[in-house]
Tab-separated table of C-alpha atoms and ligand atoms in Angstrom:
chain	number	residue	atom	x	y	z
A	1	THR	CA	106.189	121.378	108.943
A	2	SER	CA	108.981	123.033	110.746
A	3	SER	CA	110.881	126.215	110.135
A	4	LEU	CA	112.231	124.110	106.667
A	5	GLY	CA	109.368	122.313	104.604
A	6	ALA	CA	107.253	119.065	105.454
A	7	GLN	CA	108.777	116.638	107.940
A	8	ILE	CA	110.006	113.946	106.077
A	9	THR	CA	110.415	110.477	108.686
A	10	ASP	CA	112.065	108.144	106.543
A	11	TRP	CA	114.904	109.376	104.841
A	12	ASP	CA	117.008	106.908	105.160
A	13	GLN	CA	114.726	104.560	103.697
A	14	GLN	CA	114.243	106.738	101.224
A	15	ARG	CA	117.948	106.992	99.859
A	16	GLN	CA	118.382	102.895	100.424
A	17	ILE	CA	116.188	103.161	97.538
A	18	TRP	CA	117.567	105.922	96.068
A	19	PHE	CA	120.415	103.737	95.604
A	20	SER	CA	118.883	100.100	95.459
A	21	GLN	CA	117.918	101.849	91.877
A	22	ASN	CA	120.965	103.778	91.066
A	23	ASP	CA	124.273	103.141	91.556
A	24	SER	CA	126.070	100.487	93.293
A	25	PRO	CA	127.682	101.787	96.713
A	26	PRO	CA	131.401	101.261	95.094
A	27	THR	CA	131.222	104.154	92.260
A	28	ARG	CA	129.329	106.241	95.000
A	29	LEU	CA	132.662	106.249	96.848
A	30	HIS	CA	135.077	108.435	95.952
A	31	GLN	CA	138.862	106.954	95.907
A	32	TYR	CA	141.387	109.284	96.533
A	33	ALA	CA	145.003	109.251	95.567
A	34	ASN	CA	146.381	107.271	98.291
A	35	GLY	CA	143.544	104.220	97.456
A	36	ARG	CA	141.266	105.123	100.738
A	37	LEU	CA	137.810	104.405	99.906
A	38	GLN	CA	136.278	107.439	101.413
A	39	PRO	CA	132.407	108.484	101.586
A	40	SER	CA	131.073	111.226	98.892
A	41	ILE	CA	131.760	114.278	100.247
A	42	LEU	CA	130.075	118.077	99.226
A	43	LEU	CA	131.611	120.774	99.906
A	44	VAL	CA	129.177	123.929	100.558
A	45	THR	CA	129.323	128.099	100.523
A	46	GLY	CA	128.219	130.404	99.849
A	47	SER	CA	128.226	134.530	100.182
A	48	SER	CA	125.063	137.573	99.888
A	49	PRO	CA	122.979	137.673	96.722
A	50	LYS	CA	124.376	141.228	96.540
A	51	PRO	CA	127.550	142.478	96.099
A	52	CYS	CA	130.315	144.135	98.732
A	53	ARG	CA	129.852	147.528	99.277
A	54	ASN	CA	133.768	147.720	99.356
A	55	PRO	CA	135.144	145.665	95.369
A	56	LEU	CA	138.104	144.128	97.852
A	57	GLY	CA	135.666	142.602	99.464
A	58	ASN	CA	134.477	140.873	96.048
A	59	HIS	CA	137.751	140.904	94.968
A	60	LEU	CA	137.883	138.988	98.650
A	61	LEU	CA	135.275	136.193	97.955
A	62	LEU	CA	136.509	135.584	94.701
A	63	GLN	CA	139.709	135.077	96.195
A	64	PHE	CA	138.272	131.990	98.743
A	65	SER	CA	136.462	130.936	96.479
A	66	LYS	CA	139.659	129.706	94.600
A	67	ASN	CA	141.155	128.650	97.516
A	68	LYS	CA	137.726	126.566	97.930
A	69	MET	CA	138.133	125.550	94.905
A	70	ASP	CA	141.472	124.612	94.440
A	71	TYR	CA	141.255	122.279	97.693
A	72	CYS	CA	138.089	120.185	96.614
A	73	ARG	CA	140.089	120.033	93.313
A	74	LEU	CA	142.955	118.738	94.535
A	75	HIS	CA	140.963	116.076	97.116
A	76	GLY	CA	138.008	114.874	94.179
A	77	ILE	CA	135.207	116.821	96.480
A	78	ARG	CA	131.811	118.410	94.803
A	79	ILE	CA	131.324	121.960	95.339
A	80	PHE	CA	128.664	123.663	95.469
A	81	TYR	CA	128.612	128.244	95.881
A	82	ASN	CA	125.126	129.262	97.203
A	83	MET	CA	124.747	132.695	96.233
A	84	ALA	CA	120.498	132.626	96.914
A	85	LEU	CA	118.680	133.556	99.524
A	86	LEU	CA	116.663	130.511	99.708
A	87	ASP	CA	114.478	131.517	102.819
A	88	GLY	CA	113.912	134.975	103.108
A	89	GLU	CA	112.695	135.325	106.988
A	90	MET	CA	116.247	133.525	107.440
A	91	ALA	CA	119.124	135.108	106.640
A	92	ASP	CA	123.258	135.524	107.244
A	93	CYS	CA	124.140	132.756	109.517
A	94	TRP	CA	120.949	130.755	108.905
A	95	SER	CA	120.218	130.811	105.413
A	96	LYS	CA	122.620	127.327	105.484
A	97	LEU	CA	120.328	125.625	107.095
A	98	PRO	CA	117.302	125.358	104.229
A	99	LEU	CA	120.365	124.879	102.148
A	100	LEU	CA	121.632	121.976	103.503
A	101	ARG	CA	118.748	120.333	104.292
A	102	LYS	CA	117.031	120.899	99.691
A	103	LEU	CA	121.308	120.484	98.839
A	104	MET	CA	120.588	116.805	101.191
A	105	LEU	CA	117.003	115.699	99.869
A	106	SER	CA	118.317	116.212	96.185
A	107	HIS	CA	121.616	114.636	96.243
A	108	PRO	CA	120.470	111.004	98.050
A	109	GLU	CA	123.725	110.056	96.504
A	110	VAL	CA	125.940	112.709	98.899
A	111	ASP	CA	127.270	110.824	102.377
A	112	TRP	CA	127.985	114.477	103.930
A	113	ILE	CA	127.810	117.262	103.291
A	114	TRP	CA	130.658	119.800	104.218
A	115	TRP	CA	129.790	123.195	105.363
A	116	MET	CA	132.195	125.912	105.147
A	117	ASP	CA	131.668	129.581	106.068
A	118	SER	CA	133.441	132.068	103.165
A	119	ASP	CA	134.631	133.788	105.293
A	120	ALA	CA	136.882	130.324	106.169
A	121	ALA	CA	140.239	129.458	103.701
A	122	PHE	CA	142.226	126.188	103.587
A	123	THR	CA	145.286	127.376	104.694
A	124	ASP	CA	146.940	123.121	104.667
A	125	MET	CA	146.664	122.098	101.210
A	126	THR	CA	147.620	118.706	101.359
A	127	PHE	CA	145.485	117.724	104.512
A	128	GLU	CA	142.686	114.825	104.526
A	129	LEU	CA	139.582	114.535	106.724
A	130	PRO	CA	140.289	111.068	108.420
A	131	MET	CA	136.499	110.082	107.655
A	132	GLU	CA	137.154	107.015	109.389
A	133	LYS	CA	137.156	108.455	112.889
A	134	TYR	CA	133.531	109.934	112.316
A	135	GLU	CA	131.780	106.805	111.084
A	136	GLN	CA	129.758	106.508	114.518
A	137	TYR	CA	128.697	109.984	114.040
A	138	ASN	CA	126.502	112.686	112.276
A	139	LEU	CA	127.455	115.677	113.114
A	140	VAL	CA	131.155	117.029	113.065
A	141	LEU	CA	132.614	120.249	114.414
A	142	HIS	CA	135.444	122.032	115.952
A	143	GLY	CA	135.132	122.021	119.946
A	144	TRP	CA	136.182	120.790	123.074
A	145	GLY	CA	133.490	118.541	125.440
A	146	GLU	CA	134.176	120.481	128.679
A	147	GLU	CA	133.485	123.814	127.242
A	148	VAL	CA	130.870	122.843	125.394
A	149	TYR	CA	128.921	121.010	128.152
A	150	ASN	CA	130.203	121.738	131.363
A	151	LYS	CA	131.256	125.361	130.964
A	152	LYS	CA	128.846	125.762	128.191
A	153	SER	CA	130.558	128.116	126.433
A	154	TRP	CA	129.188	129.372	123.500
A	155	ILE	CA	132.536	129.970	122.103
A	156	GLY	CA	132.661	126.065	122.600
A	157	LEU	CA	132.218	125.178	119.275
A	158	ASN	CA	132.705	126.756	116.311
A	159	ALA	CA	129.365	127.050	113.364
A	160	GLY	CA	130.995	127.795	110.640
A	161	VAL	CA	132.817	125.188	109.767
A	162	PHE	CA	131.258	121.382	110.117
A	163	LEU	CA	130.263	118.282	108.348
A	164	ILE	CA	126.496	116.677	108.590
A	165	ARG	CA	125.856	112.906	107.364
A	166	ASN	CA	123.231	113.277	104.887
A	167	CYS	CA	120.485	110.992	106.799
A	168	GLN	CA	117.481	111.010	108.619
A	169	TRP	CA	119.569	112.437	112.349
A	170	SER	CA	120.061	115.209	110.516
A	171	LEU	CA	116.723	116.384	109.325
A	172	ASP	CA	115.613	115.595	112.935
A	173	PHE	CA	118.782	117.844	114.036
A	174	MET	CA	118.492	120.745	111.718
A	175	ASP	CA	114.732	121.134	112.215
A	176	VAL	CA	115.172	121.999	116.223
A	177	TRP	CA	118.554	123.533	115.096
A	178	ALA	CA	116.469	125.977	112.257
A	179	ALA	CA	113.568	126.749	115.271
A	180	PHE	CA	116.160	129.241	116.940
A	181	GLY	CA	116.195	131.666	114.089
A	182	GLU	CA	113.320	130.846	111.876
A	183	ASN	CA	111.908	134.827	111.435
A	184	GLN	CA	113.643	138.240	113.019
A	185	LYS	CA	110.658	137.855	115.670
A	186	VAL	CA	111.724	134.390	117.490
A	187	ARG	CA	115.427	135.554	116.916
A	188	ASP	CA	115.077	138.804	118.903
A	189	GLU	CA	113.332	136.561	121.836
A	190	LEU	CA	115.081	133.885	121.906
A	191	GLY	CA	118.051	135.903	122.045
A	192	SER	CA	118.168	136.706	125.960
A	193	VAL	CA	117.616	133.158	126.358
A	194	LEU	CA	120.750	131.808	124.720
A	195	SER	CA	122.501	134.777	126.737
A	196	GLN	CA	121.307	133.368	129.925
A	197	PHE	CA	121.917	130.278	129.146
A	198	LEU	CA	125.415	130.557	127.690
A	199	THR	CA	128.575	132.241	129.613
A	200	LYS	CA	129.891	134.950	128.502
A	201	ARG	CA	127.545	135.535	125.662
A	202	PRO	CA	126.451	138.875	125.119
A	203	VAL	CA	122.481	139.885	124.411
A	204	PHE	CA	122.386	139.785	120.845
A	205	GLU	CA	119.586	138.367	118.517
A	206	SER	CA	120.543	134.398	118.431
A	207	ASP	CA	122.786	133.168	116.054
A	208	ASP	CA	123.539	129.493	114.791
A	209	GLN	CA	126.259	128.729	116.948
A	210	ALA	CA	124.972	129.044	120.153
A	211	ALA	CA	122.048	127.888	120.012
A	212	LEU	CA	123.779	124.684	119.069
A	213	VAL	CA	125.569	124.482	122.347
A	214	TYR	CA	122.326	125.735	123.458
A	215	ILE	CA	120.924	122.299	121.817
A	216	LEU	CA	123.411	120.425	123.224
A	217	ASN	CA	122.875	121.300	126.898
A	218	THR	CA	119.404	121.172	126.870
A	219	GLN	CA	118.572	117.871	124.432
A	220	LYS	CA	121.925	116.203	125.338
A	221	GLU	CA	120.302	112.731	125.860
A	222	ILE	CA	118.678	113.520	122.694
A	223	TRP	CA	121.800	114.009	120.333
A	224	GLU	CA	125.262	114.317	121.701
A	225	LYS	CA	126.076	110.090	121.282
A	226	LYS	CA	125.856	111.681	117.770
A	227	VAL	CA	127.770	114.931	117.651
A	228	PHE	CA	131.618	114.781	117.821
A	229	LEU	CA	133.678	117.917	119.319
A	230	GLU	CA	137.209	117.666	116.803
A	231	ASN	CA	139.736	119.418	118.283
A	232	SER	CA	143.052	117.180	116.991
A	233	TYR	CA	143.504	119.379	113.710
A	234	CYS	CA	142.346	122.772	112.539
A	235	LEU	CA	138.837	121.838	110.957
A	236	HIS	CA	138.298	125.498	112.017
A	237	GLY	CA	141.092	127.130	113.192
A	238	TYR	CA	140.803	131.318	114.946
A	239	TRP	CA	142.699	134.046	112.436
A	240	GLU	CA	144.514	135.490	115.417
A	241	ILE	CA	146.451	133.025	116.786
A	242	ILE	CA	147.529	131.485	113.361
A	243	VAL	CA	148.087	134.204	110.915
A	244	ASP	CA	151.569	136.527	112.353
A	245	ARG	CA	152.574	133.135	112.382
A	246	TYR	CA	152.651	132.489	108.171
A	247	GLU	CA	156.080	133.275	107.428
A	248	LYS	CA	157.293	131.247	110.389
A	249	LEU	CA	155.808	128.381	109.205
A	250	MET	CA	157.211	128.359	105.980
A	251	GLU	CA	160.487	128.616	107.267
A	252	SER	CA	160.236	125.875	109.615
A	253	SER	CA	157.452	123.979	108.729
A	254	HIS	CA	155.220	122.100	106.192
A	255	ALA	CA	151.995	121.398	105.602
A	256	GLY	CA	150.526	118.222	105.740
A	257	TYR	CA	149.926	118.412	109.287
A	258	GLY	CA	146.458	120.475	109.387
A	259	ASP	CA	146.752	121.371	113.158
A	260	ASP	CA	148.951	124.160	114.961
A	261	ARG	CA	152.359	123.306	113.190
A	262	TRP	CA	150.284	123.896	109.889
A	263	PRO	CA	147.161	124.989	110.048
A	264	PHE	CA	144.114	123.039	107.962
A	265	VAL	CA	141.787	126.036	107.709
A	266	THR	CA	142.043	129.706	109.010
A	267	HIS	CA	138.237	130.954	109.715
A	268	PHE	CA	138.707	134.977	110.297
A	269	VAL	CA	135.455	135.195	113.051
A	270	GLY	CA	134.424	138.304	114.315
A	271	CYS	CA	135.770	139.419	110.848
A	272	LYS	CA	133.465	140.564	107.621
A	273	PRO	CA	134.596	139.480	104.158
A	274	CYS	CA	133.448	142.298	102.588
A	275	GLY	CA	134.715	144.581	105.215
A	276	GLU	CA	132.079	145.622	107.247
A	277	GLN	CA	134.079	144.626	110.585
A	278	GLU	CA	137.464	145.609	110.258
A	279	ILE	CA	139.072	144.730	113.482
A	280	GLU	CA	141.318	147.319	114.202
A	281	GLY	CA	142.855	147.077	110.287
A	282	ARG	CA	143.491	143.576	110.070
A	283	CYS	CA	140.474	141.657	108.490
A	284	MET	CA	140.929	142.399	105.516
A	285	LYS	CA	145.149	142.327	105.568
A	286	GLN	CA	145.167	139.415	107.482
A	287	MET	CA	142.506	136.857	104.535
A	288	GLN	CA	144.662	138.304	101.823
A	289	ARG	CA	147.813	137.106	103.720
A	290	ALA	CA	146.012	133.848	104.283
A	291	PHE	CA	145.410	133.289	100.856
A	292	ASN	CA	148.436	134.153	99.395
A	293	PHE	CA	149.630	131.817	102.027
A	294	ALA	CA	147.590	128.358	100.312
A	295	ASP	CA	147.778	129.951	97.575
A	296	ASN	CA	151.378	128.749	97.476
A	297	GLN	CA	151.195	125.642	97.952
A	298	VAL	CA	149.556	125.292	94.733
A	299	LEU	CA	151.499	127.924	92.772
A	300	GLN	CA	154.580	125.747	94.071
A	301	HIS	CA	153.824	123.191	92.011
A	302	TYR	CA	154.283	124.575	88.722
A	303	GLY	CA	157.412	126.326	89.874
A	304	TYR	CA	155.997	129.721	90.898
A	305	GLU	CA	155.234	131.570	94.739
A	306	HIS	CA	153.984	135.120	95.832
A	307	LYS	CA	157.329	137.356	96.253
A	308	HIS	CA	155.766	137.366	100.312
A	309	LEU	CA	152.620	137.352	101.640
A	310	GLY	CA	151.601	140.333	101.002
A	311	THR	CA	151.351	140.516	97.080
A	312	SER	CA	149.922	138.907	94.789
A	313	GLU	CA	152.938	139.181	92.657
A	314	VAL	CA	154.333	136.331	92.059
A	315	VAL	CA	158.139	134.769	92.036
A	316	ARG	CA	159.667	131.653	89.829
A	317	VAL	CA	161.616	128.925	92.615
A	318	ALA	CA	163.184	125.967	91.897
A	319	ASN	CA	161.693	123.165	92.263
A	320	LYS	CA	161.390	119.028	90.710
A	321	SER	CA	158.389	120.141	88.775
A	322	MET	CA	160.805	123.245	87.796
A	323	ASP	CA	163.637	121.129	86.781
A	324	ARG	CA	161.585	118.383	84.155
A	325	GLN	CA	160.647	121.760	82.831
A	326	GLN	CA	163.859	122.667	82.197
A	327	GLN	CA	165.060	119.578	80.918
A	328	MET	CA	162.342	119.196	78.315
A	329	ASN	CA	162.778	123.160	77.526
A	330	PRO	CA	166.263	123.688	78.396
A	331	LEU	CA	166.628	126.562	76.375
A	332	LYS	CA	164.199	129.067	78.255
A	333	ASP	CA	165.547	131.401	80.607
A	334	ARG	CA	166.077	130.594	84.364
A	335	SER	CA	165.575	133.896	86.331
B	1	UDP	N1	126.093	133.564	104.266
B	1	UDP	C1	125.655	133.271	102.531
B	1	UDP	N2	125.112	133.816	102.517
B	1	UDP	C2	124.332	135.199	103.212
B	1	UDP	C3	124.469	135.231	104.501
B	1	UDP	C4	125.924	134.611	104.418
B	1	UDP	O1	125.565	132.136	102.059
B	1	UDP	O2	123.265	135.953	102.778
B	1	UDP	C5	127.242	132.593	104.509
B	1	UDP	C6	128.365	132.859	104.164
B	1	UDP	O3	128.998	131.640	103.471
B	1	UDP	C7	128.817	133.553	105.719
B	1	UDP	C8	128.173	132.261	106.689
B	1	UDP	O4	126.769	131.681	105.886
B	1	UDP	O5	130.486	132.760	105.899
B	1	UDP	C9	128.413	132.854	107.889
B	1	UDP	O6	127.376	133.717	108.387
B	1	UDP	P1	127.602	135.152	109.137
B	1	UDP	O7	126.561	135.891	108.809
B	1	UDP	O8	127.727	134.839	110.493
B	1	UDP	O9	129.029	135.400	108.453
B	1	UDP	P2	130.093	135.540	108.782
B	1	UDP	O10	130.042	136.300	110.384
B	1	UDP	O11	130.728	134.120	108.576
B	1	UDP	O12	131.217	135.955	107.735
B	2	MN	MN1	132.405	132.722	109.461
């Protein structure tokens, strides 16, 4: 047994048996609008069982949930929002591991689990994951090989948004990973081990991201070849280098790139959606702007957009769907 539960060694066979007794492959493959068959993906996110002390934080969590619902609706991806602490010993950033394992085992029909932190928002509503690229891999994170393997930088990858395949490899990997956050005592002990080994990591209790970089370095032979570090688009995008550019992007770019030209995801690393960790008073304000930036891409389908990125107020805009509506209903006022 590991901290995640009784050991399982034949999950791939169990899944195969499940498939042979249940669904045939074509129905479990989701078909996208462009006709491509995609593996089935479950987007998983969540937040603390307790409400934020700051009521604005609760509203932000609602907005970021709506943001994920919109993206998943537009792309036919199922979504699971967790608010339960499944293992009392594994709180905060570690709480996703017991959850991901439970979901894998309870949903053999799911091929990939896509974890996304509550403080990350989709900011390109049209971009789609290039899943063909990941066929040979089991874990996909935003990061750079040079930073992770050569510099041993604990920010060389980001653990807030990642894809993990539902397979035996992932169960094994999560067992090793979870051992770094098993309980408070272990986290306090290993925090300094991680800081000593990794570059520029301040001394604090062990976190999931540092543990990942540590494992990838110390057990490189075992895990590296199934881990894909993505940086051709913003699977996770660091908010500080994105949020001030939203207006410029709206002026001179368009959705669909997913990279610097129109970031797929904006992740508020270092901030807290509840607002307990404001950076120069910017976090919550910028989260609101990120939400509105993404929400514009949803509202525009219906002929509306936010007056500006700092307001929830919307105005009508002329666009194709609006024109159609006007044709059908010519008496409606055009404002
Ligand atoms: N999380 C959760 N329940 C909790 C605490 C955290 O589901 O009680 C999730 C939440 O989605 C959060 C992520 O775990 O974004 C990572 O936790 P961390 O403490 O690193 O928070 P962050 O800095 O990302 O807000
Ligand atoms: Mn985060």
